[in-house]
Coordinates of C-alpha atoms and ligand atoms in Angstrom, one line a residue:
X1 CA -7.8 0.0 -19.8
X2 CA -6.7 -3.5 -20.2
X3 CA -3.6 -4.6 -19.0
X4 CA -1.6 -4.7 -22.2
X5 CA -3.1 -1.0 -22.2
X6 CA -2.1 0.1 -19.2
X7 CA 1.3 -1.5 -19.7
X8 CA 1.9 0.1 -23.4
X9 CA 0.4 3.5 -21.4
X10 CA 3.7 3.1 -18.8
X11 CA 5.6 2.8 -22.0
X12 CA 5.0 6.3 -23.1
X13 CA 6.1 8.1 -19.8
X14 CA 9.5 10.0 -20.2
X15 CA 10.8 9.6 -16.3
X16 CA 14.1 10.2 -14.4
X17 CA 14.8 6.5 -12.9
X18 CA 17.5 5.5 -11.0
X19 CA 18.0 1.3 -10.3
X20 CA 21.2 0.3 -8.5
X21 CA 23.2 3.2 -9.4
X22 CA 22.1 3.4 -12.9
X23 CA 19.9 5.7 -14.6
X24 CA 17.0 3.2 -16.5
X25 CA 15.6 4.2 -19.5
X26 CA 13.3 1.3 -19.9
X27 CA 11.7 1.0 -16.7
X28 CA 8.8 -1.2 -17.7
X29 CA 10.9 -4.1 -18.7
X30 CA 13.9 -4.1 -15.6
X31 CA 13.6 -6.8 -14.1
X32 CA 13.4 -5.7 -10.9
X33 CA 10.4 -3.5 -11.3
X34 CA 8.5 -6.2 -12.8
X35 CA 6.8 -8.1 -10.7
X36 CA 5.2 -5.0 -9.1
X37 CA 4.4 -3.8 -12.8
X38 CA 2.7 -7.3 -13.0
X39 CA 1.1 -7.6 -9.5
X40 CA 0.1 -3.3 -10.2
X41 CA -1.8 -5.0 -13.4
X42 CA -4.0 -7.5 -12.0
X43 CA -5.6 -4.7 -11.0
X44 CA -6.4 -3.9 -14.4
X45 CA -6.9 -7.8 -15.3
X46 CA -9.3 -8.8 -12.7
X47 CA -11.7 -5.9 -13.5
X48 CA -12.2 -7.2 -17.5
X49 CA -13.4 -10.8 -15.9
X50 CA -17.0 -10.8 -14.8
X51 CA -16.4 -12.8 -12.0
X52 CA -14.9 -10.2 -10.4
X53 CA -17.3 -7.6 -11.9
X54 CA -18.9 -6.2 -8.8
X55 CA -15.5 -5.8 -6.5
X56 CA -13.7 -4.6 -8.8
X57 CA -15.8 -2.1 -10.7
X58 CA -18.0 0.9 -9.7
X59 CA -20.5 3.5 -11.1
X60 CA -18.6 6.8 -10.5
X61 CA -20.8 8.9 -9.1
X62 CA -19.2 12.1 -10.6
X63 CA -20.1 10.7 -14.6
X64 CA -22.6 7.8 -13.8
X65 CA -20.0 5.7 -16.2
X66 CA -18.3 2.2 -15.1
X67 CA -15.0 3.0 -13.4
X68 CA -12.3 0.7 -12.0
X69 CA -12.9 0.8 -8.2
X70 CA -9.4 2.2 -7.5
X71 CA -10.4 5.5 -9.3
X72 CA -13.8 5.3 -7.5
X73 CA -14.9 7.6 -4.5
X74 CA -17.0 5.4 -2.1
X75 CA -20.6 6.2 -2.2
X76 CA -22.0 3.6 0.7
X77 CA -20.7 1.2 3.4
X78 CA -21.5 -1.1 1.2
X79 CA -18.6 0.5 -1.2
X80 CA -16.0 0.7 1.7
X81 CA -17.1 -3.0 2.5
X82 CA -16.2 -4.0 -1.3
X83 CA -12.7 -2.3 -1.5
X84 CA -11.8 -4.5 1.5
X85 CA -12.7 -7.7 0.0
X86 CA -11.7 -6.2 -3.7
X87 CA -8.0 -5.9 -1.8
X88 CA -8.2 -9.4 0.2
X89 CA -8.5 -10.9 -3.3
X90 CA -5.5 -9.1 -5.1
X91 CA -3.4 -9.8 -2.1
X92 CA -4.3 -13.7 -2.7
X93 CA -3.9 -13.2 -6.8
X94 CA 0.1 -11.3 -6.1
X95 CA 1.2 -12.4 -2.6
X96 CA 2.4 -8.8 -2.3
X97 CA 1.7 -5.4 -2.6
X98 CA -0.5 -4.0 -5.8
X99 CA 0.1 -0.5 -4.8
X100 CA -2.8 1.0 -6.3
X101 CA -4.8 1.2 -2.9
X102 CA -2.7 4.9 -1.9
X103 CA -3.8 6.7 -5.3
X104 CA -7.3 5.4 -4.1
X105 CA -7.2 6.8 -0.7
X106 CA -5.9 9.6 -1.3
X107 CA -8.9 10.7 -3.8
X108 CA -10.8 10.0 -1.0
X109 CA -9.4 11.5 1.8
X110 CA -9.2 15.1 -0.7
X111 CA -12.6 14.6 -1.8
X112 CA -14.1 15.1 1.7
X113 CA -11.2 17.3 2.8
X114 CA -11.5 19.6 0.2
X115 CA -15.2 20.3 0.5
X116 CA -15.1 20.9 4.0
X117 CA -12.3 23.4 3.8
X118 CA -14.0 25.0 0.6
X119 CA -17.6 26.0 3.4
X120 CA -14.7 26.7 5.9
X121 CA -12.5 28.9 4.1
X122 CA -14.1 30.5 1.0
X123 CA -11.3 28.4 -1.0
X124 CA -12.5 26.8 -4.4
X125 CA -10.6 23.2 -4.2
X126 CA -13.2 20.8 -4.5
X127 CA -14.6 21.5 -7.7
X128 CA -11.1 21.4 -9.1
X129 CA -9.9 18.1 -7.4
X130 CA -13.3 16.6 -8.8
X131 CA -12.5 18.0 -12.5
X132 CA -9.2 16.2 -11.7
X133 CA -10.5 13.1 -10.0
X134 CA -13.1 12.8 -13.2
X135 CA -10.5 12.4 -15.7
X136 CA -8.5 10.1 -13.4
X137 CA -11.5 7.9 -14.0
X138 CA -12.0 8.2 -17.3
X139 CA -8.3 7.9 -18.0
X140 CA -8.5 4.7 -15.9
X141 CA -5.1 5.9 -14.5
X142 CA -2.8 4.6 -11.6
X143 CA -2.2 7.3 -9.0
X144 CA 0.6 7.4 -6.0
X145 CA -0.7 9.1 -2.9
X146 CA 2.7 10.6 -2.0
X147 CA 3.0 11.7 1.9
X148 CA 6.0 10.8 4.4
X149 CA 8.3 13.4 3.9
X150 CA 12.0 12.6 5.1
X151 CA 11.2 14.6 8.1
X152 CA 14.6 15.5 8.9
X153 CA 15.3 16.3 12.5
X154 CA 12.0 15.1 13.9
X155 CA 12.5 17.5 17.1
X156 CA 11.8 20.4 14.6
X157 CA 9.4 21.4 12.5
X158 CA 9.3 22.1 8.9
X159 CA 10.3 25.2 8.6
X160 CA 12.9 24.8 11.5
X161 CA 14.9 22.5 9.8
X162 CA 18.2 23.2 8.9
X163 CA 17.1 22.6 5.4
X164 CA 14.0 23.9 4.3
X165 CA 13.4 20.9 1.8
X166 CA 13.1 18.0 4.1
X167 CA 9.6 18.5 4.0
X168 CA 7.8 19.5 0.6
X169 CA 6.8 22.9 0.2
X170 CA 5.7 25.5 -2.3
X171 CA 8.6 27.9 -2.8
X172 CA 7.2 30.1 -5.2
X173 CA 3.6 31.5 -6.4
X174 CA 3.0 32.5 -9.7
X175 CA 0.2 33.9 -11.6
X176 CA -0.5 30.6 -13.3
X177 CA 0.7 28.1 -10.7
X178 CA 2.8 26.8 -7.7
X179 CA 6.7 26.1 -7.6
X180 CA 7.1 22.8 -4.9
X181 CA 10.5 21.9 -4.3
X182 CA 11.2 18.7 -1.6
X183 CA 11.1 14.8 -1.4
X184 CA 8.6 12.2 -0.7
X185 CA 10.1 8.8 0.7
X186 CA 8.7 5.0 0.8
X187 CA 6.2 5.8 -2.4
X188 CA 4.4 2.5 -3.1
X189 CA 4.5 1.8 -6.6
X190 CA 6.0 5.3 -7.6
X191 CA 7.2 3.3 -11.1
X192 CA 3.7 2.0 -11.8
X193 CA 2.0 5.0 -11.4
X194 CA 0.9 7.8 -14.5
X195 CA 0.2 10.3 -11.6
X196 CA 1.6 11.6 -8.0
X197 CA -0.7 12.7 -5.8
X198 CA 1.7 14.7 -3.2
X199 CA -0.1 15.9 0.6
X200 CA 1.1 17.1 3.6
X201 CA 3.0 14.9 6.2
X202 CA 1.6 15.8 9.0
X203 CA -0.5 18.8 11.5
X204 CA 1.0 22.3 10.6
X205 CA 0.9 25.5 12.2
X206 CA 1.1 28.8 10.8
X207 CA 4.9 29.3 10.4
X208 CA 4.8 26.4 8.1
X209 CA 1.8 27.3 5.7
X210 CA 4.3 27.0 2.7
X211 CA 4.5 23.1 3.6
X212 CA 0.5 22.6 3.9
X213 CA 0.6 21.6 0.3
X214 CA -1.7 19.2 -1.8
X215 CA -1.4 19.1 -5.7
X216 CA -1.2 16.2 -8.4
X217 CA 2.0 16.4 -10.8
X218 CA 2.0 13.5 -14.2
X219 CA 5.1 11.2 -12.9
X220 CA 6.9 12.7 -16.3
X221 CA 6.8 16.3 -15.1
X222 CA 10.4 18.4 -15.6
X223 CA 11.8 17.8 -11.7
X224 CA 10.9 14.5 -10.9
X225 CA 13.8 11.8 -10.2
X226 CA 12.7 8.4 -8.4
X227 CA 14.9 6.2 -7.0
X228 CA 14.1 2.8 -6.1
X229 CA 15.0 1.2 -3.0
X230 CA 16.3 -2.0 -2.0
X231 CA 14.3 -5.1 -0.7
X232 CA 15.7 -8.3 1.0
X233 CA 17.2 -10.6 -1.2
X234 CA 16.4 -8.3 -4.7
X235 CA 18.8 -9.3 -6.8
X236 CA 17.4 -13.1 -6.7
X237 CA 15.1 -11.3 -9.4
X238 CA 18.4 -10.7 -11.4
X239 CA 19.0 -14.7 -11.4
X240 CA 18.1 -16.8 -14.6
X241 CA 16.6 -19.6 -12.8
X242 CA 12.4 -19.5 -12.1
X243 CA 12.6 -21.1 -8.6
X244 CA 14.6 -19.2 -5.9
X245 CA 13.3 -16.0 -6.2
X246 CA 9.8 -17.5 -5.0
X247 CA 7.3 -15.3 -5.8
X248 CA 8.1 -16.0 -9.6
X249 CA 5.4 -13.5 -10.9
X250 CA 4.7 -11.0 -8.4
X251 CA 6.4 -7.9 -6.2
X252 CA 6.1 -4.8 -4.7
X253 CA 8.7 -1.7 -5.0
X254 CA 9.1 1.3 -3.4
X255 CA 11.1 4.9 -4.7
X256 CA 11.9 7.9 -3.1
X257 CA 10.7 10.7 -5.1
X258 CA 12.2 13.7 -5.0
X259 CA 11.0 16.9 -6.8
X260 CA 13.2 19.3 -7.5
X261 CA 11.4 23.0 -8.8
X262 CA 8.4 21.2 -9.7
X263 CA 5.8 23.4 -11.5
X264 CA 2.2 22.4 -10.9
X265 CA -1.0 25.0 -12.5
X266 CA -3.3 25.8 -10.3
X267 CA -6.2 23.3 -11.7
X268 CA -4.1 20.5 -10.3
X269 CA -4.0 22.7 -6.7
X270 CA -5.5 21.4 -3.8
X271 CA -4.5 23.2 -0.9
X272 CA -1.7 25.9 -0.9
X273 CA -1.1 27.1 2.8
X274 CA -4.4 26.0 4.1
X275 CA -2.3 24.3 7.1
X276 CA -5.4 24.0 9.4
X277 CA -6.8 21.3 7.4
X278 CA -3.2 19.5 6.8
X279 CA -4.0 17.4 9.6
X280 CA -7.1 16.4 9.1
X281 CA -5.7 15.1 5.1
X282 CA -3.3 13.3 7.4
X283 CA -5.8 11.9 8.9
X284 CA -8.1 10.9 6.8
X285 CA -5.6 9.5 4.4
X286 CA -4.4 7.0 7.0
X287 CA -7.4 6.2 8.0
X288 CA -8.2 4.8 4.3
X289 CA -4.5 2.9 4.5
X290 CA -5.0 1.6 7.9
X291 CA -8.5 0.1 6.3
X292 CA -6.6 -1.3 3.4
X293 CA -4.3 -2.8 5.2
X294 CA -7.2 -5.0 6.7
X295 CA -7.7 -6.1 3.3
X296 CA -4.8 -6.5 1.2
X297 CA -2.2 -8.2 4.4
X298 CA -5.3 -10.9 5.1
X299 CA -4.9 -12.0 1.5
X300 CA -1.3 -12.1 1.7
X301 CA -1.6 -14.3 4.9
X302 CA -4.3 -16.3 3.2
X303 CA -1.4 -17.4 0.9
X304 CA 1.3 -17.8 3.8
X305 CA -1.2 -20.1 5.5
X306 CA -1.6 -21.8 2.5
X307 CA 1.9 -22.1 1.9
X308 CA 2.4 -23.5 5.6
X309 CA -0.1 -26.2 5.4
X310 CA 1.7 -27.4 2.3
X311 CA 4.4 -27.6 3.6
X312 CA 3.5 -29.8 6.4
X313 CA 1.8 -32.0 4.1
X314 CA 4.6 -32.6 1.8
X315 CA 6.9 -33.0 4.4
X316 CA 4.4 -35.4 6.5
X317 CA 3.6 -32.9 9.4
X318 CA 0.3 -32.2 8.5
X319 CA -1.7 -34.3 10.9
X320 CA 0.2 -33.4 14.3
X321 CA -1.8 -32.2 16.3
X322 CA 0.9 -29.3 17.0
X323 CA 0.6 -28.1 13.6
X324 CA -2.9 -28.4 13.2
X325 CA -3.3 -25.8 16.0
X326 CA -0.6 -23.6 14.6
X327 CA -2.8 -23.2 11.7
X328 CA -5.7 -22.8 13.7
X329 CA -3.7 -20.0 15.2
X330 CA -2.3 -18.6 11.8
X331 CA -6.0 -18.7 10.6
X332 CA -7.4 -17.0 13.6
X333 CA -5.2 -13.8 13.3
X334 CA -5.2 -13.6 9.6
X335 CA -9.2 -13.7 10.2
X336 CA -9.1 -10.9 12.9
X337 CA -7.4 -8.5 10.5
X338 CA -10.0 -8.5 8.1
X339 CA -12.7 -8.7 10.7
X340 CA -11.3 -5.6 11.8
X341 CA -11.3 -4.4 8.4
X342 CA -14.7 -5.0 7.6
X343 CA -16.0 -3.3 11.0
X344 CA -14.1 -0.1 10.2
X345 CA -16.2 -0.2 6.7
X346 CA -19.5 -1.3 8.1
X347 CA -19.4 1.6 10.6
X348 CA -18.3 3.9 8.2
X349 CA -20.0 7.3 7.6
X350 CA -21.4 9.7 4.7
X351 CA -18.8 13.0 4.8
X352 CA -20.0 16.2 3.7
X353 CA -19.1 16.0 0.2
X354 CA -21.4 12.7 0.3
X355 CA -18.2 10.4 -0.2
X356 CA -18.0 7.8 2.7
X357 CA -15.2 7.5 5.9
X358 CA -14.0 4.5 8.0
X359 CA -14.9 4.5 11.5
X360 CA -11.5 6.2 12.0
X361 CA -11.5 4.4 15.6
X362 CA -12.0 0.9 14.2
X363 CA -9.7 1.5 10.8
X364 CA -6.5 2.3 13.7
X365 CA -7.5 -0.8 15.6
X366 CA -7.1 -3.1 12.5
X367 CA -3.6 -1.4 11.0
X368 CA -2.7 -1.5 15.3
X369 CA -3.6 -5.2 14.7
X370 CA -1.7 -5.2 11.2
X371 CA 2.0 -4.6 12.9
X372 CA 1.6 -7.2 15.1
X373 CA -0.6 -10.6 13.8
X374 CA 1.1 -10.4 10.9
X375 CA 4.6 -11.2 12.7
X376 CA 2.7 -13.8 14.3
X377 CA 1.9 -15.2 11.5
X378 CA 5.0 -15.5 10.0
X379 CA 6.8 -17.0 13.0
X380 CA 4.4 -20.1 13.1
X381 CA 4.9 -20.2 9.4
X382 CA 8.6 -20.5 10.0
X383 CA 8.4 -22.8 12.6
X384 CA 6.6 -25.4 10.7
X385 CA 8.3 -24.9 7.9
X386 CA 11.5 -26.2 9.7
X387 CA 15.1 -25.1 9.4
X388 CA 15.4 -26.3 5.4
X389 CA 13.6 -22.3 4.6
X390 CA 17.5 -20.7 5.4
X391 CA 19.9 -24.0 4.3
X392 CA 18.1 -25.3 1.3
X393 CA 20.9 -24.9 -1.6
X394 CA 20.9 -23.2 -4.8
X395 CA 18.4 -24.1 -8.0
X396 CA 21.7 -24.2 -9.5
X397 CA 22.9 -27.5 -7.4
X398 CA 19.7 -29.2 -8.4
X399 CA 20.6 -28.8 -11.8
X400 CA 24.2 -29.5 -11.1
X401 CA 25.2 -33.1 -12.9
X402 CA 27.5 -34.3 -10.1
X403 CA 25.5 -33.2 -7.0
X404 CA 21.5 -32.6 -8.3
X405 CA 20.8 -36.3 -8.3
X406 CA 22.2 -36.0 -4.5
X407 CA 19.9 -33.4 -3.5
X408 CA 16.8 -34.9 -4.9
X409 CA 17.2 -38.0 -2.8
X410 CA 18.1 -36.6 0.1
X411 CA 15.8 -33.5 0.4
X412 CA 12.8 -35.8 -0.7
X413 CA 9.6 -35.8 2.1
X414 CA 6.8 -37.8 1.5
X415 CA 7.2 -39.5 -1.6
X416 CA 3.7 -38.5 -3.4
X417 CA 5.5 -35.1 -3.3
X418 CA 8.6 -34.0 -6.0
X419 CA 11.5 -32.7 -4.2
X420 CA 11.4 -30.0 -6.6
X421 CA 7.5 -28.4 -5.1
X422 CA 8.8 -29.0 -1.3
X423 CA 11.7 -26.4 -2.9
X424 CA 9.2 -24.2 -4.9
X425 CA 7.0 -23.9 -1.2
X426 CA 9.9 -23.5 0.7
X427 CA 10.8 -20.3 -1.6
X428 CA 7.9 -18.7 -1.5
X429 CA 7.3 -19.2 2.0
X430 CA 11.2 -17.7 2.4
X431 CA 10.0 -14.8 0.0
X432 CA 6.9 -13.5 2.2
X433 CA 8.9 -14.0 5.8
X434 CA 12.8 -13.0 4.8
X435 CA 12.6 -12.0 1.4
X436 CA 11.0 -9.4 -0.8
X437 CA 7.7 -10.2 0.2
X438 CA 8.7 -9.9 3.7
X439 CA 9.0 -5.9 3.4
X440 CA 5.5 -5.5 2.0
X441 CA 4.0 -8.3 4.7
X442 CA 6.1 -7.2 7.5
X443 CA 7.7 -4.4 7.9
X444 CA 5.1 -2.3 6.0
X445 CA 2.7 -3.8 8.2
X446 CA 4.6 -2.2 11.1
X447 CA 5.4 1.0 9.5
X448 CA 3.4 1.6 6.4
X449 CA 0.4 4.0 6.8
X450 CA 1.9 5.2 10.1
X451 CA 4.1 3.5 12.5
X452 CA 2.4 2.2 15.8
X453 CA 2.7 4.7 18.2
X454 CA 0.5 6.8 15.5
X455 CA -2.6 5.0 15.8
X456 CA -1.7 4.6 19.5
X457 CA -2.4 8.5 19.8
X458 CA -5.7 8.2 17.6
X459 CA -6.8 5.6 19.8
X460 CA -6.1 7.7 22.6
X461 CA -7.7 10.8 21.1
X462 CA -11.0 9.0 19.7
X463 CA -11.7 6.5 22.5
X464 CA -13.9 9.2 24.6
X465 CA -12.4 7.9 27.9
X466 CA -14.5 10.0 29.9
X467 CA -17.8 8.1 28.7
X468 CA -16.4 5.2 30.1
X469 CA -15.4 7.0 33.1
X470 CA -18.9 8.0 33.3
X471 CA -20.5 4.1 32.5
X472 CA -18.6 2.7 35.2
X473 CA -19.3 6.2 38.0
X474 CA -23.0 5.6 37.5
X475 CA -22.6 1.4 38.3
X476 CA -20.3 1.5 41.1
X477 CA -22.8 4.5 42.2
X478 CA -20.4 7.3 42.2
X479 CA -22.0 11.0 41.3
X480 CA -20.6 13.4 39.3
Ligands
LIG501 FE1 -2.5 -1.6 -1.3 FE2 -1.7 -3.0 0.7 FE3 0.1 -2.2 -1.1 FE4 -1.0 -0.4 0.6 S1 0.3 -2.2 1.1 S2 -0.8 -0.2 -1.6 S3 -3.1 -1.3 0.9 S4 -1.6 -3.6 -1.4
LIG502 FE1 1.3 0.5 2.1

C-alpha cells in the first residue's frame, strides 16, 4: 500500500475508541493519535522510494512476491541485519516509535514456534498461521503483537487470580472457534494497526492451559474497546501553535485493549492450551523486541545527539572542550546499542521452520544496554542544553505584541542563529527527554519488551556459567 492507502484503509475500520474520556468516532484524524498514524506511515512511505528499496522491502519467501519488510519472515542473517538498520532509519525519519516492529516479531516468533510445536505435538498451527501470515503480506497490513497482560496479583498465577480475566484466556470452545475474554495493556500502536496479534504473557503450567492462548482478531472485531493512554505533556498536541509540541510531525501512542467475549475461528488459532510452548512464544517474541530495540532507540538517539550539538552551536558552546566530549560520550553509547544490535543479527540462527532467530544471549545484552545508555544519553543532552529546556515561555508570548519583541532579544545566542530555531531545538530536545517522546525513548527503553530484571534471568539462564567455570579450572590447573 501507499500511504494515502494505508491511511484511507484505517478509515474503513469500525472500532470502539476511547480518547480522554470520550468515545472517538474518527480516530484517524484526533489529533492526538496523529503523529503516530504519521510516524506508523513512513513505514509505508519509505518502502515506495528506491533509495530505501532493499531495507525496506523483501521477497516473501511464502509467495516469492515483493513484501514490505514488516510483514516479512527473515530468511538470512543478512535479513535480521537489514530490519536493524531498516528501524535505525525510521527512528531518525519520526524521532519516536513507528510501532510496526511488534506485528513483525510476533510473525516471527509464531512462525518458528508453531512449527516446532506442530513435530512436538501432533497440532496443525503452522500451516494455518502461514495461510494467515500470507495474506498479511499480500494485504500489506499493520499488525499489533499484543502480550503483557495486566497481570494482576503478580504472586499468583493466572488462574489463581481473584479474577480470572487479568490474564487473557479462552473461556469457551466451540465447534467453529474459540471464545477469549481478558485485556492486553501498553499495546504499541493498537490505533494504527488493521490486526491484533494476541499471545501468551508469560511460562504456564497446566492449571492454566486455558490462558496459553495465541490467535489474530481484525482490530473491528465485536468485543474490542481500546483505550489510549496518557504521555507527558499530550495535550501540547491539542495547542494551535506548530512549535511547543516539538516533535511537530511525529509520535508514538499506546492503548489498552481489552477484549470482552471475543470470537476468533479456528483458521486464525494458534495455540489453544498448548501451555508448554507459551514460554518459549514469550521468549522468542522478546527476543525479536529486545533486537529492535537496538535499532529503532539508536535512531532516536541519532536525532537527540543531533539536537544537542545544535544546541551548543546556536548557543556558542560548541567548541568547549566539555561538550565536545559529552558528545563523544552521547555518540559512544548511542553506537553500542546498535553494535549490540547488529551482533545479536549477525549471530543469528536458521529455526526449524527455516525462519531466522537472534542470538537470544546477545539480543538481551542490547535491550539490557537499551534501559540504561539511553538515560545516559538524555542526561548529557540536558545538561548541555542548559536550564532554558524547563523555563523557556510559551509560543504564545513570542507572538504576544507587548512582550514577543522582549523575548527575542533576550533569548537570542549567537547571532547567526534566530531566537525562534534555538526555541524549535530546545522543544524537540524537551519532547524526546520530558515529553512525549520521552516515554517511547525512555521509559519504554526500561520497560518495553520486558523490564530489566527479565533479560537479567535470560542472561543468567543462557550464559553456560559452568563453561567458564571449566575455562578458568583447566588454566589455574584445577581437575574436575
Ligand atoms: Fe518498533 Fe521501537 Fe516502537 Fe518497538 S519501540 S514498535 S521496536 S519503533
Ligand atoms: Fe516497544
Amino acid at each position: 500500500m501507499t500511504k494515502d492507502e494505508y491511511i484511507a484503509s484505517l478509515r474503513a475500520l469500525k472500532r470502539r475508541v476511547f480518547i480522554l474520556g470520550e468515545r472517538v468516532e474518527n480516530v484517524v484524524d484526533h489529533p492526538l493519535i496523529r503523529p503516530s498514524l504519521n510516524a506508523c506511515a513512513m513505514t509505508y512511505e519509505l518502502a515506495q522510494q528506491p533509495e530505501y528499496a532493499d531495507l525496506m522491502r523483501a521477497t516473501s519467501n511464502l509467495t516469492g512476491q515483493t513484501i514490505n519488510r514488516f510483514t516479512h519472515l527473515h530468511q538470512s542473517t543478512a535479513d535480521l541485519v537489514a530490519k536493524v538498520k531498516m528501524q535505525r532509519v525510521l527512528g531518525q525519519k519520526t524521532g519516536c516509535c513507528f510501532q510496526r516492529c511488534v506485528g513483525m516479531d510476533a510473525f516471527n516468533a509464531l512462525d518458528s514456534v508453531t512449527c516446532e510445536m506442530d513435530r512436538a505435538l501432533g497440532t496443525k498451527y503452522h500451516a494455518r498461521f502461514r495461510a494467515y501470515l500470507r495474506d498479511v503480506q499480500m494485504r500489506d497490513l499493520v499488525v499489533d503483537g499484543a502480550m503483557t497482560d495486566p497481570k494482576g496479583d503478580r504472586r499468583l498465577s493466572p488462574s489463581q487470580q481473584a479474577d480470572p480475566d487479568l490474564f487473557v484466556h479462552i473461556v469457551e470452545r466451540k465447534s467453529d472457534g474459540i471464545v477469549v475474554r481478558g485485556a492486553k495493556l501498553h499495546q504499541t500502536g493498537a490505533l494504527n494497526s488493521h490486526e491484533i496479534i494476541v499471545m501468551p504473557t508469560q511460562s504456564l503450567a497446566e492449571p492454566d492451559k486455558d490462558y496459553a492462548a495465541s490467535f489474530a482478531i481484525p482490530a473491528d472485531a465485536p468485543g474490542i474497546v481500546m483505550i489510549v493512554g496518557r504521555q507527558p505533556a499530550d495535550t501540547r498536541k491539542l495547542e494551535s501553535g506548530q512549535r511547543d509540541v516539538g516533535n511537530r510531525e511525529f509520535g508514538g501512542h499506546e492503548a489498552v485493549i481489552v477484549l470482552d467475549n471475543v470470537f476468533v475461528p479456528w483458521d486464525r488459532v494458534f495455540m489453544a492450551g498448548e501451555h508448554a510452548f507459551s514460554g518459549m512464544l514469550v521468549e522468542r517474541f522478546a527476543g525479536y523486541h529486545r533486537q529492535s530495540y537496538g535499532g529503532c532507540k539508536t535512531g532516536v538517539g541519532d536525532v537527540l545527539i543531533g539536537a544537542a550539538q545544535s544546541l551548543a552551536q546556536y548557543q556558542g558552546t560548541d567548541k568547549a572542550s566539555h561538550v565536545k566530549d559529552k558528545i563523544v560520550e552521547m555518540i559512544h553509547l548511542n553506537e553500542t546499542l546498535y553494535a549490540c544490535g547488529i551482533a545479536c543479527s549477525i549471530e543469528g540462527k536458521p529455526t526449524a521452520s527455516g525462519t531466522y532467530l537472534i542470538d537470544l544471549l546477545l539480543a538481551n545484552v542490547t535491550k539490557l544496554n537499551v534501559t540504561r545508555f539511553p538515560y545516559e544519553i538524555a542526561r548529557l543532552a540536558q545538561d548541555i542544553a542548559g536550564g532554558l529546556l524547563v523555563t523557556l515561555p510559551s509560543e504564545k508570548d513570542f507572538a504576544n505584541s507587548e512582550v514577543g519583541a522582549v523575548l527575542e532579544k533576550y533569548l537570542r545566542g549567537v547571532a547567526d542563529y534566530t531566537t525562534a530555531d534555538r526555541c524549535r531545538m530546545l522543544r524537540l530536545l524537551e519532547n524526546l527527554t520530558l515529553g512525549p517522546g520521552a516515554a517511547a525513548y525512555l521509559t519504554e527503553s526500561l520497560h518495553g519488551a520486558g523490564s530489566p530484571q527479565a533479560q537479567r534471568i535470560m542472561l543468567a539462564r543462557l550464559a553456560d556459567l559452568e563453561t567458564k567455570t571449566r575455562l578458568a579450572k583447566r588454566l589455574a590447573g584445577i581437575g574436575d
